[in-house]
């Protein structure tokens, strides 16, 4: 059984991951409003990833006999000045999530819960990827600023991202 204090810390992280999904849904809406379908598709894939992150934590809590408590999810931003500002916000958010995961890992070690720390190794590595993938788009947007052709090319490229599962319900 996972200690009560650590359960609270896991519940906080579940909320953080669900908020991440909510934030990226908001970015899907923003990119759709800008007619940047590829950017929107990239963000849809990110939404699915965040839901998977939340579910991994939930499943782990349940496996350990923890009490999953779902709290209210915060209201995300809904508008950005331009695609670069949106991706800079995504990158900053992932840096925040990395700090949260580091805190949760430290809390697990402090609680002497080595099993939880080992479980969280996956998240520590995942955050390196999450920061890098958002920053990669930030850097390419900086290179292409002011050039509509480059933005169009990047939109097409980002649209090729394959999500773990699809949220596209248009065919239903
Ligand atoms: Mg996440």
PDB file of C-alpha atoms and ligand atoms in Angstrom:
ATOM      1  CA  UNK A   1       0.000   0.000   0.000  1.00  0.00           C
ATOM      2  CA  UNK A   2       1.205   3.453  -0.907  1.00  0.00           C
ATOM      3  CA  UNK A   3       1.575   5.906   2.015  1.00  0.00           C
ATOM      4  CA  UNK A   4      -1.155   8.549   2.432  1.00  0.00           C
ATOM      5  CA  UNK A   5       1.175  11.534   1.891  1.00  0.00           C
ATOM      6  CA  UNK A   6       2.512   9.999  -1.282  1.00  0.00           C
ATOM      7  CA  UNK A   7      -1.035   9.231  -2.463  1.00  0.00           C
ATOM      8  CA  UNK A   8      -1.782  12.969  -2.213  1.00  0.00           C
ATOM      9  CA  UNK A   9       1.309  13.729  -4.273  1.00  0.00           C
ATOM     10  CA  UNK A  10       0.254  11.181  -6.927  1.00  0.00           C
ATOM     11  CA  UNK A  11      -3.274  12.638  -6.999  1.00  0.00           C
ATOM     12  CA  UNK A  12      -1.759  16.096  -7.581  1.00  0.00           C
ATOM     13  CA  UNK A  13       0.216  14.740 -10.538  1.00  0.00           C
ATOM     14  CA  UNK A  14      -2.911  13.062 -11.983  1.00  0.00           C
ATOM     15  CA  UNK A  15      -4.534  16.511 -11.925  1.00  0.00           C
ATOM     16  CA  UNK A  16      -1.449  18.067 -13.586  1.00  0.00           C
ATOM     17  CA  UNK A  17      -1.588  15.533 -16.435  1.00  0.00           C
ATOM     18  CA  UNK A  18      -5.331  16.009 -16.946  1.00  0.00           C
ATOM     19  CA  UNK A  19      -4.794  19.783 -16.975  1.00  0.00           C
ATOM     20  CA  UNK A  20      -2.073  19.235 -19.599  1.00  0.00           C
ATOM     21  CA  UNK A  21      -4.622  17.435 -21.790  1.00  0.00           C
ATOM     22  CA  UNK A  22      -7.083  20.288 -21.220  1.00  0.00           C
ATOM     23  CA  UNK A  23      -4.474  22.915 -22.134  1.00  0.00           C
ATOM     24  CA  UNK A  24      -3.611  21.079 -25.346  1.00  0.00           C
ATOM     25  CA  UNK A  25      -7.307  20.720 -26.259  1.00  0.00           C
ATOM     26  CA  UNK A  26      -7.395  24.515 -25.969  1.00  0.00           C
ATOM     27  CA  UNK A  27      -4.387  24.729 -28.300  1.00  0.00           C
ATOM     28  CA  UNK A  28      -6.137  22.388 -30.788  1.00  0.00           C
ATOM     29  CA  UNK A  29      -9.003  24.888 -30.858  1.00  0.00           C
ATOM     30  CA  UNK A  30      -6.589  27.808 -31.311  1.00  0.00           C
ATOM     31  CA  UNK A  31      -4.743  26.176 -34.221  1.00  0.00           C
ATOM     32  CA  UNK A  32      -8.031  25.133 -35.862  1.00  0.00           C
ATOM     33  CA  UNK A  33      -9.166  28.775 -35.600  1.00  0.00           C
ATOM     34  CA  UNK A  34      -5.976  29.783 -37.419  1.00  0.00           C
ATOM     35  CA  UNK A  35      -6.610  27.127 -40.100  1.00  0.00           C
ATOM     36  CA  UNK A  36      -3.348  25.411 -39.155  1.00  0.00           C
ATOM     37  CA  UNK A  37      -4.633  21.834 -39.431  1.00  0.00           C
ATOM     38  CA  UNK A  38      -1.222  20.224 -39.043  1.00  0.00           C
ATOM     39  CA  UNK A  39      -0.451  22.091 -35.822  1.00  0.00           C
ATOM     40  CA  UNK A  40      -3.924  21.109 -34.566  1.00  0.00           C
ATOM     41  CA  UNK A  41      -3.282  17.445 -35.420  1.00  0.00           C
ATOM     42  CA  UNK A  42       0.042  17.551 -33.544  1.00  0.00           C
ATOM     43  CA  UNK A  43      -1.750  18.950 -30.496  1.00  0.00           C
ATOM     44  CA  UNK A  44      -4.497  16.292 -30.771  1.00  0.00           C
ATOM     45  CA  UNK A  45      -1.797  13.640 -30.524  1.00  0.00           C
ATOM     46  CA  UNK A  46      -0.427  15.468 -27.484  1.00  0.00           C
ATOM     47  CA  UNK A  47      -3.880  15.408 -25.827  1.00  0.00           C
ATOM     48  CA  UNK A  48      -3.943  11.608 -26.187  1.00  0.00           C
ATOM     49  CA  UNK A  49      -0.445  11.345 -24.699  1.00  0.00           C
ATOM     50  CA  UNK A  50      -1.489  13.385 -21.666  1.00  0.00           C
ATOM     51  CA  UNK A  51      -4.553  11.209 -21.077  1.00  0.00           C
ATOM     52  CA  UNK A  52      -2.259   8.180 -21.233  1.00  0.00           C
ATOM     53  CA  UNK A  53       0.063   9.817 -18.667  1.00  0.00           C
ATOM     54  CA  UNK A  54      -2.879  10.434 -16.308  1.00  0.00           C
ATOM     55  CA  UNK A  55      -4.129   6.877 -16.764  1.00  0.00           C
ATOM     56  CA  UNK A  56      -0.708   5.366 -16.091  1.00  0.00           C
ATOM     57  CA  UNK A  57      -0.655   7.196 -12.740  1.00  0.00           C
ATOM     58  CA  UNK A  58      -4.264   6.213 -11.961  1.00  0.00           C
ATOM     59  CA  UNK A  59      -3.620   2.544 -12.767  1.00  0.00           C
ATOM     60  CA  UNK A  60      -0.502   2.568 -10.604  1.00  0.00           C
ATOM     61  CA  UNK A  61      -2.374   4.086  -7.660  1.00  0.00           C
ATOM     62  CA  UNK A  62      -5.127   1.466  -8.010  1.00  0.00           C
ATOM     63  CA  UNK A  63      -2.568  -1.338  -8.238  1.00  0.00           C
ATOM     64  CA  UNK A  64      -0.997  -0.109  -4.993  1.00  0.00           C
ATOM     65  CA  UNK A  65      -4.317   0.177  -3.147  1.00  0.00           C
ATOM     66  CA  UNK A  66      -4.269   3.986  -3.306  1.00  0.00           C
ATOM     67  CA  UNK A  67      -7.329   6.239  -3.162  1.00  0.00           C
ATOM     68  CA  UNK A  68      -7.617   8.122  -6.473  1.00  0.00           C
ATOM     69  CA  UNK A  69      -9.142  11.540  -5.797  1.00  0.00           C
ATOM     70  CA  UNK A  70     -10.013  13.625  -8.850  1.00  0.00           C
ATOM     71  CA  UNK A  71     -10.015  17.367  -8.223  1.00  0.00           C
ATOM     72  CA  UNK A  72     -11.337  20.199 -10.419  1.00  0.00           C
ATOM     73  CA  UNK A  73      -9.243  20.908 -13.506  1.00  0.00           C
ATOM     74  CA  UNK A  74      -8.078  24.501 -13.962  1.00  0.00           C
ATOM     75  CA  UNK A  75      -9.232  26.703 -16.829  1.00  0.00           C
ATOM     76  CA  UNK A  76      -6.568  26.832 -19.552  1.00  0.00           C
ATOM     77  CA  UNK A  77      -5.602  29.842 -21.653  1.00  0.00           C
ATOM     78  CA  UNK A  78      -7.605  29.952 -24.872  1.00  0.00           C
ATOM     79  CA  UNK A  79      -5.785  32.463 -27.082  1.00  0.00           C
ATOM     80  CA  UNK A  80      -2.200  33.133 -28.092  1.00  0.00           C
ATOM     81  CA  UNK A  81      -0.675  35.936 -30.169  1.00  0.00           C
ATOM     82  CA  UNK A  82       0.737  33.572 -32.778  1.00  0.00           C
ATOM     83  CA  UNK A  83       1.808  29.904 -33.242  1.00  0.00           C
ATOM     84  CA  UNK A  84       5.226  30.637 -31.723  1.00  0.00           C
ATOM     85  CA  UNK A  85       3.634  32.035 -28.542  1.00  0.00           C
ATOM     86  CA  UNK A  86       1.441  28.917 -28.264  1.00  0.00           C
ATOM     87  CA  UNK A  87       4.393  26.547 -28.613  1.00  0.00           C
ATOM     88  CA  UNK A  88       6.497  28.604 -26.206  1.00  0.00           C
ATOM     89  CA  UNK A  89       3.633  28.198 -23.726  1.00  0.00           C
ATOM     90  CA  UNK A  90       3.567  24.427 -24.393  1.00  0.00           C
ATOM     91  CA  UNK A  91       7.329  24.223 -23.830  1.00  0.00           C
ATOM     92  CA  UNK A  92       7.112  26.249 -20.589  1.00  0.00           C
ATOM     93  CA  UNK A  93       4.280  23.999 -19.433  1.00  0.00           C
ATOM     94  CA  UNK A  94       6.326  20.846 -20.069  1.00  0.00           C
ATOM     95  CA  UNK A  95       9.218  22.350 -18.072  1.00  0.00           C
ATOM     96  CA  UNK A  96       6.729  22.879 -15.218  1.00  0.00           C
ATOM     97  CA  UNK A  97       5.566  19.239 -15.528  1.00  0.00           C
ATOM     98  CA  UNK A  98       9.192  18.060 -15.427  1.00  0.00           C
ATOM     99  CA  UNK A  99       9.636  19.932 -12.133  1.00  0.00           C
ATOM    100  CA  UNK A 100       6.434  18.307 -10.785  1.00  0.00           C
ATOM    101  CA  UNK A 101       7.679  14.826 -11.757  1.00  0.00           C
ATOM    102  CA  UNK A 102      11.042  15.543 -10.119  1.00  0.00           C
ATOM    103  CA  UNK A 103       9.230  16.568  -6.909  1.00  0.00           C
ATOM    104  CA  UNK A 104       7.085  13.418  -6.997  1.00  0.00           C
ATOM    105  CA  UNK A 105      10.173  11.277  -7.535  1.00  0.00           C
ATOM    106  CA  UNK A 106      11.923  12.990  -4.614  1.00  0.00           C
ATOM    107  CA  UNK A 107       8.841  12.492  -2.409  1.00  0.00           C
ATOM    108  CA  UNK A 108       8.835   8.770  -3.278  1.00  0.00           C
ATOM    109  CA  UNK A 109      12.506   8.409  -2.346  1.00  0.00           C
ATOM    110  CA  UNK A 110      11.974  10.398   0.868  1.00  0.00           C
ATOM    111  CA  UNK A 111       9.032   8.115   1.775  1.00  0.00           C
ATOM    112  CA  UNK A 112      11.290   5.104   1.231  1.00  0.00           C
ATOM    113  CA  UNK A 113       8.951   3.935  -1.541  1.00  0.00           C
ATOM    114  CA  UNK A 114      11.503   2.579  -3.987  1.00  0.00           C
ATOM    115  CA  UNK A 115       8.809   0.849  -6.065  1.00  0.00           C
ATOM    116  CA  UNK A 116       7.134   4.208  -6.720  1.00  0.00           C
ATOM    117  CA  UNK A 117      10.484   5.774  -7.632  1.00  0.00           C
ATOM    118  CA  UNK A 118      11.203   2.956 -10.104  1.00  0.00           C
ATOM    119  CA  UNK A 119       7.723   3.374 -11.601  1.00  0.00           C
ATOM    120  CA  UNK A 120       8.382   7.107 -12.005  1.00  0.00           C
ATOM    121  CA  UNK A 121      11.601   6.496 -13.938  1.00  0.00           C
ATOM    122  CA  UNK A 122       9.462   6.203 -17.081  1.00  0.00           C
ATOM    123  CA  UNK A 123       8.005   9.670 -16.446  1.00  0.00           C
ATOM    124  CA  UNK A 124      11.433  11.198 -15.799  1.00  0.00           C
ATOM    125  CA  UNK A 125      12.626   9.951 -19.206  1.00  0.00           C
ATOM    126  CA  UNK A 126       9.350  10.878 -20.902  1.00  0.00           C
ATOM    127  CA  UNK A 127       9.729  14.492 -19.742  1.00  0.00           C
ATOM    128  CA  UNK A 128      13.095  14.764 -21.493  1.00  0.00           C
ATOM    129  CA  UNK A 129      11.274  13.836 -24.728  1.00  0.00           C
ATOM    130  CA  UNK A 130       8.298  16.103 -24.006  1.00  0.00           C
ATOM    131  CA  UNK A 131      10.521  19.152 -23.483  1.00  0.00           C
ATOM    132  CA  UNK A 132      12.630  18.340 -26.540  1.00  0.00           C
ATOM    133  CA  UNK A 133       9.668  17.843 -28.905  1.00  0.00           C
ATOM    134  CA  UNK A 134       7.983  21.128 -27.885  1.00  0.00           C
ATOM    135  CA  UNK A 135      11.291  23.020 -28.034  1.00  0.00           C
ATOM    136  CA  UNK A 136      12.016  21.574 -31.477  1.00  0.00           C
ATOM    137  CA  UNK A 137       8.838  23.191 -32.828  1.00  0.00           C
ATOM    138  CA  UNK A 138       9.648  26.470 -30.996  1.00  0.00           C
ATOM    139  CA  UNK A 139      13.069  26.608 -32.672  1.00  0.00           C
ATOM    140  CA  UNK A 140      11.687  25.850 -36.129  1.00  0.00           C
ATOM    141  CA  UNK A 141       8.952  28.463 -35.713  1.00  0.00           C
ATOM    142  CA  UNK A 142      11.646  30.997 -34.812  1.00  0.00           C
ATOM    143  CA  UNK A 143      13.504  30.102 -38.008  1.00  0.00           C
ATOM    144  CA  UNK A 144      10.375  30.423 -40.134  1.00  0.00           C
ATOM    145  CA  UNK A 145       8.954  33.613 -38.596  1.00  0.00           C
ATOM    146  CA  UNK A 146       7.612  36.011 -41.180  1.00  0.00           C
ATOM    147  CA  UNK A 147       7.744  33.438 -43.954  1.00  0.00           C
ATOM    148  CA  UNK A 148       4.271  32.031 -44.742  1.00  0.00           C
ATOM    149  CA  UNK A 149       5.753  29.354 -47.002  1.00  0.00           C
ATOM    150  CA  UNK A 150       7.874  27.972 -44.164  1.00  0.00           C
ATOM    151  CA  UNK A 151       4.867  27.976 -41.812  1.00  0.00           C
ATOM    152  CA  UNK A 152       2.854  26.081 -44.423  1.00  0.00           C
ATOM    153  CA  UNK A 153       5.625  23.475 -44.764  1.00  0.00           C
ATOM    154  CA  UNK A 154       5.915  23.087 -40.988  1.00  0.00           C
ATOM    155  CA  UNK A 155       2.134  22.703 -40.717  1.00  0.00           C
ATOM    156  CA  UNK A 156       2.232  19.869 -43.232  1.00  0.00           C
ATOM    157  CA  UNK A 157       5.118  18.204 -41.405  1.00  0.00           C
ATOM    158  CA  UNK A 158       3.500  18.442 -37.949  1.00  0.00           C
ATOM    159  CA  UNK A 159       0.292  17.016 -39.404  1.00  0.00           C
ATOM    160  CA  UNK A 160       2.142  13.776 -40.077  1.00  0.00           C
ATOM    161  CA  UNK A 161       2.564  13.056 -36.344  1.00  0.00           C
ATOM    162  CA  UNK A 162       0.949   9.706 -35.566  1.00  0.00           C
ATOM    163  CA  UNK A 163      -1.036   9.672 -32.304  1.00  0.00           C
ATOM    164  CA  UNK A 164      -0.921   6.598 -29.995  1.00  0.00           C
ATOM    165  CA  UNK A 165      -4.678   6.273 -30.593  1.00  0.00           C
ATOM    166  CA  UNK A 166      -6.980   8.597 -32.491  1.00  0.00           C
ATOM    167  CA  UNK A 167      -9.555  11.014 -31.125  1.00  0.00           C
ATOM    168  CA  UNK A 168     -11.060  11.517 -34.585  1.00  0.00           C
ATOM    169  CA  UNK A 169     -14.768  10.733 -34.276  1.00  0.00           C
ATOM    170  CA  UNK A 170     -15.740  12.235 -37.640  1.00  0.00           C
ATOM    171  CA  UNK A 171     -16.212   8.740 -39.149  1.00  0.00           C
ATOM    172  CA  UNK A 172     -18.573   7.594 -36.363  1.00  0.00           C
TER     173      UNK A 172
HETATM  174 MG1  LIG B   1       2.348  14.645 -19.398  1.00  0.00          MG
END
